[in-house]
Amino acid sequence: MTIIQRPVKGSRISSFYPVHELPRLASLDSAFQLQEYISLLIRLNVHDVDAIVSIPGKSGSHEPDASDGSPEKEGKNEVTVDESCWVYEQLRRLAQDLSHPLITTLQQECTRQTCPEMKAGEWLYLCVAHGNEGAMEQCCAIDYILHTLDSATALLNSPRAFPSRLSIPPASTRHFPSLARRLGRIFAHAYYHHREAFEQAEAESSLYARFLALTSKFALVPTEFLVIPPRMNVQLQERDEDE
């Protein structure tokens, strides 16, 4: 019996996208197969960050086992996921999910008056959006955050940098660490200067925990650039294990 996973009339937003069970990746007949699969993982359990960032079929993933042990059946159910494509789709989704609830909440309290500089504790970041010929200039935190998100989205959708979502050129993977590092600064500013908004967004989305899991699993950001205290990272991991 096929279960139709679609919204029911009168559904609340919290249950608008029902995921009764996670389908096999191979069963998703779409040009954006990985994007859809990641969306289903997030809808299944947004707080299970290790399962969300783990490549399907590998340890930690939610990919179900083949229902039939025959070689023919197993062959149909197996999909080889390219690591570069997986990381690319994860970064696309991370940039998308930063908009809500974290940035929408920050826009209510992070202003040019309250945060005239883009800081995270003792760190001060300069924005490339205002510079000429590679120079960088200072701007307020909320402008820096929006410029960073815009530039990350533009790069991820650039046909020059990423001509295809089905195959990532080896040269294009060099953008992954810099993208992750810049997106991580948004979390850092929120943690140090808007702690309540950060914790509220994290309780709802576990987005920073997902960011940590992704960057750790695929070695995207060196530890010295993760300016949020390690104890916070440990607390997030323990909370995810409890859930």
Short mmCIF file of C-alpha atoms in Angstrom, two decimals:
data_model
loop_
_atom_site.label_atom_id
_atom_site.label_comp_id
_atom_site.label_asym_id
_atom_site.label_seq_id
_atom_site.Cartn_x
_atom_site.Cartn_y
_atom_site.Cartn_z
CA MET A 1 0.00 0.00 0.00
CA THR A 2 1.33 3.42 -0.96
CA ILE A 3 1.03 6.15 1.67
CA ILE A 4 0.24 9.54 0.18
CA GLN A 5 2.18 12.19 2.08
CA ARG A 6 0.30 15.40 1.43
CA PRO A 7 -1.35 18.11 3.55
CA VAL A 8 -4.89 17.56 4.78
CA LYS A 9 -7.42 20.37 4.57
CA GLY A 10 -7.43 22.36 7.81
CA SER A 11 -3.93 21.22 8.85
CA ARG A 12 -1.92 23.38 11.23
CA ILE A 13 1.39 24.70 9.94
CA SER A 14 3.22 22.38 12.37
CA SER A 15 1.72 19.35 10.61
CA PHE A 16 1.24 20.80 7.13
CA TYR A 17 3.98 18.64 5.61
CA PRO A 18 3.32 15.18 7.04
CA VAL A 19 6.09 12.58 6.84
CA HIS A 20 4.56 9.27 7.85
CA GLU A 21 7.70 7.38 6.93
CA LEU A 22 10.93 8.26 5.18
CA PRO A 23 10.94 6.95 1.59
CA ARG A 24 14.06 5.50 0.05
CA LEU A 25 16.22 7.97 -1.80
CA ALA A 26 15.98 5.84 -4.94
CA SER A 27 12.18 6.15 -4.88
CA LEU A 28 12.32 9.94 -5.35
CA ASP A 29 11.99 10.41 -9.09
CA SER A 30 13.14 14.00 -9.37
CA ALA A 31 15.92 16.14 -10.79
CA PHE A 32 16.30 17.56 -7.28
CA GLN A 33 16.40 14.23 -5.53
CA LEU A 34 18.87 15.20 -2.78
CA GLN A 35 17.11 18.48 -2.06
CA GLU A 36 13.79 16.68 -1.56
CA TYR A 37 15.38 13.98 0.57
CA ILE A 38 17.01 16.52 2.90
CA SER A 39 13.65 18.30 3.22
CA LEU A 40 12.00 15.03 4.23
CA LEU A 41 14.71 14.33 6.80
CA ILE A 42 14.19 17.77 8.34
CA ARG A 43 10.42 17.35 8.43
CA LEU A 44 10.79 13.91 10.00
CA ASN A 45 12.84 15.26 12.92
CA VAL A 46 14.48 18.68 12.70
CA HIS A 47 16.52 17.97 15.85
CA ASP A 48 18.13 14.74 14.60
CA VAL A 49 21.02 16.67 13.05
CA ASP A 50 23.38 13.72 12.64
CA ALA A 51 20.82 11.87 10.53
CA ILE A 52 20.13 15.02 8.50
CA VAL A 53 23.75 15.62 7.51
CA SER A 54 24.81 11.97 7.08
CA ILE A 55 25.07 10.75 3.50
CA PRO A 56 22.26 8.23 2.80
CA GLY A 57 23.37 4.63 3.12
CA LYS A 58 26.20 5.46 5.49
CA SER A 59 26.39 5.25 9.26
CA GLY A 60 24.07 7.70 11.02
CA SER A 61 21.68 8.12 8.11
CA HIS A 62 17.95 7.39 8.22
CA GLU A 63 18.03 5.52 4.90
CA PRO A 64 15.91 2.38 5.50
CA ASP A 65 17.20 -1.07 4.65
CA ALA A 66 15.99 -2.81 1.52
CA SER A 67 12.72 -4.63 2.19
CA ASP A 68 13.77 -7.52 -0.02
CA GLY A 69 17.15 -9.19 0.30
CA SER A 70 17.37 -10.17 -3.36
CA PRO A 71 20.25 -8.63 -5.36
CA GLU A 72 17.79 -7.27 -7.93
CA LYS A 73 15.74 -5.47 -5.28
CA GLU A 74 18.81 -4.15 -3.50
CA GLY A 75 20.20 -2.79 -6.75
CA LYS A 76 17.04 -0.79 -7.34
CA ASN A 77 17.12 0.64 -3.81
CA GLU A 78 20.76 1.69 -3.77
CA VAL A 79 21.79 5.16 -4.85
CA THR A 80 25.39 6.32 -4.76
CA VAL A 81 25.45 9.86 -3.42
CA ASP A 82 28.36 12.06 -4.43
CA GLU A 83 29.81 13.75 -1.33
CA SER A 84 30.32 17.11 -3.06
CA CYS A 85 26.70 17.17 -4.25
CA TRP A 86 25.52 16.27 -0.76
CA VAL A 87 27.54 19.05 0.91
CA TYR A 88 26.36 21.51 -1.74
CA GLU A 89 22.68 20.72 -1.08
CA GLN A 90 23.26 20.88 2.68
CA LEU A 91 24.76 24.38 2.39
CA ARG A 92 21.88 25.50 0.16
CA ARG A 93 19.37 24.32 2.74
CA LEU A 94 21.37 25.82 5.62
CA ALA A 95 21.35 29.25 3.96
CA GLN A 96 17.63 28.90 3.33
CA ASP A 97 16.82 27.89 6.92
CA LEU A 98 18.85 30.75 8.38
CA SER A 99 16.14 33.17 7.27
CA HIS A 100 13.60 31.79 9.73
CA PRO A 101 13.41 31.79 12.65
CA LEU A 102 16.87 33.21 13.44
CA ILE A 103 17.31 36.14 11.06
CA THR A 104 13.65 37.20 11.14
CA THR A 105 13.95 37.41 14.93
CA LEU A 106 17.27 39.27 14.75
CA GLN A 107 15.79 41.90 12.45
CA GLN A 108 13.48 42.97 15.28
CA GLU A 109 16.30 43.77 17.71
CA CYS A 110 19.59 43.92 15.77
CA THR A 111 19.67 47.43 14.29
CA ARG A 112 22.20 49.99 13.14
CA GLN A 113 21.89 51.62 16.56
CA THR A 114 22.17 48.52 18.77
CA CYS A 115 24.84 46.75 16.69
CA PRO A 116 26.79 49.29 14.60
CA GLU A 117 29.57 46.71 14.05
CA MET A 118 29.54 43.06 13.05
CA LYS A 119 31.08 41.55 16.14
CA ALA A 120 31.07 38.19 17.86
CA GLY A 121 32.64 38.62 21.28
CA GLU A 122 36.12 40.02 20.59
CA TRP A 123 35.98 39.25 16.88
CA LEU A 124 35.21 42.05 14.40
CA TYR A 125 34.24 41.13 10.84
CA LEU A 126 34.49 43.32 7.75
CA CYS A 127 32.02 43.09 4.89
CA VAL A 128 33.12 42.43 1.30
CA ALA A 129 29.86 43.83 -0.11
CA HIS A 130 30.99 47.44 0.37
CA GLY A 131 34.56 47.06 -0.81
CA ASN A 132 36.05 47.77 -4.20
CA GLU A 133 38.43 45.40 -5.97
CA GLY A 134 38.50 42.94 -3.11
CA ALA A 135 38.73 45.51 -0.31
CA MET A 136 36.54 45.12 2.76
CA GLU A 137 34.72 47.72 4.82
CA GLN A 138 32.87 47.84 8.09
CA CYS A 139 29.08 47.79 8.23
CA CYS A 140 26.46 47.22 10.91
CA ALA A 141 25.72 43.66 11.99
CA ILE A 142 22.29 43.25 10.42
CA ASP A 143 23.55 44.57 7.06
CA TYR A 144 26.54 42.22 7.26
CA ILE A 145 24.22 39.29 8.00
CA LEU A 146 21.91 40.06 5.08
CA HIS A 147 24.82 40.73 2.72
CA THR A 148 26.43 37.44 3.75
CA LEU A 149 23.22 35.51 3.18
CA ASP A 150 22.64 37.21 -0.19
CA SER A 151 26.20 36.57 -1.39
CA ALA A 152 26.07 32.93 -0.25
CA THR A 153 22.78 32.40 -2.08
CA ALA A 154 24.14 34.11 -5.20
CA LEU A 155 27.27 31.95 -5.18
CA LEU A 156 25.34 28.72 -4.65
CA ASN A 157 23.10 29.62 -7.60
CA SER A 158 25.93 30.83 -9.82
CA PRO A 159 26.13 28.86 -13.10
CA ARG A 160 29.83 29.69 -13.29
CA ALA A 161 30.71 28.30 -9.86
CA PHE A 162 28.15 25.50 -9.87
CA PRO A 163 27.07 24.73 -13.46
CA SER A 164 25.14 21.63 -12.35
CA ARG A 165 23.56 20.35 -9.16
CA LEU A 166 24.06 16.76 -10.33
CA SER A 167 27.84 16.96 -10.58
CA ILE A 168 30.05 19.44 -8.73
CA PRO A 169 33.37 20.24 -10.44
CA PRO A 170 36.34 19.57 -8.11
CA ALA A 171 37.44 23.20 -8.46
CA SER A 172 34.07 24.40 -7.14
CA THR A 173 34.41 22.55 -3.83
CA ARG A 174 36.94 25.17 -2.73
CA HIS A 175 33.95 27.47 -2.09
CA PHE A 176 32.48 25.19 0.58
CA PRO A 177 34.78 26.12 3.50
CA SER A 178 34.50 29.87 2.90
CA LEU A 179 30.71 29.63 2.58
CA ALA A 180 30.41 27.67 5.81
CA ARG A 181 32.81 29.98 7.65
CA ARG A 182 30.85 33.11 6.66
CA LEU A 183 27.49 31.57 7.52
CA GLY A 184 28.91 30.53 10.88
CA ARG A 185 29.55 34.19 11.75
CA ILE A 186 25.80 34.81 11.76
CA PHE A 187 25.36 32.23 14.52
CA ALA A 188 28.33 33.69 16.42
CA HIS A 189 26.94 37.23 16.43
CA ALA A 190 23.53 36.00 17.56
CA TYR A 191 25.08 33.92 20.34
CA TYR A 192 27.18 36.73 21.80
CA HIS A 193 24.87 39.69 21.29
CA HIS A 194 21.33 38.27 21.03
CA ARG A 195 21.51 35.19 23.24
CA GLU A 196 17.78 34.89 23.86
CA ALA A 197 16.98 35.02 20.13
CA PHE A 198 19.74 32.49 19.43
CA GLU A 199 18.52 30.02 22.05
CA GLN A 200 14.89 30.41 21.01
CA ALA A 201 15.73 29.77 17.35
CA GLU A 202 17.96 26.84 18.29
CA ALA A 203 15.24 25.24 20.40
CA GLU A 204 12.91 25.44 17.43
CA SER A 205 15.25 24.49 14.59
CA SER A 206 18.57 23.05 15.95
CA LEU A 207 20.15 24.91 13.04
CA TYR A 208 23.47 25.67 14.74
CA ALA A 209 23.67 22.06 15.90
CA ARG A 210 23.11 21.02 12.27
CA PHE A 211 25.79 23.50 11.15
CA LEU A 212 28.23 22.00 13.67
CA ALA A 213 27.44 18.44 12.61
CA LEU A 214 27.88 19.32 8.93
CA THR A 215 31.14 21.24 9.33
CA SER A 216 32.58 18.59 11.63
CA LYS A 217 31.61 15.60 9.47
CA PHE A 218 33.03 17.12 6.28
CA ALA A 219 35.86 19.21 7.81
CA LEU A 220 34.56 22.52 6.46
CA VAL A 221 35.50 24.89 9.29
CA PRO A 222 38.64 24.58 11.47
CA THR A 223 37.98 24.54 15.21
CA GLU A 224 39.75 27.89 15.74
CA PHE A 225 37.11 29.63 13.59
CA LEU A 226 34.22 28.30 15.67
CA VAL A 227 34.09 31.20 18.11
CA ILE A 228 31.08 29.98 20.08
CA PRO A 229 32.47 28.33 23.25
CA PRO A 230 33.01 24.56 22.97
CA ARG A 231 30.85 23.97 26.05
CA MET A 232 27.89 25.29 24.06
CA ASN A 233 28.66 22.78 21.33
CA VAL A 234 28.78 19.95 23.87
CA GLN A 235 25.45 21.04 25.37
CA LEU A 236 23.83 20.98 21.93
CA GLN A 237 25.17 17.49 21.22
CA GLU A 238 23.93 16.20 24.59
CA ARG A 239 20.50 17.74 24.03
CA ASP A 240 20.22 16.12 20.59
CA GLU A 241 21.17 12.72 22.04
CA ASP A 242 18.49 13.07 24.73
CA GLU A 243 15.85 13.86 22.11
#
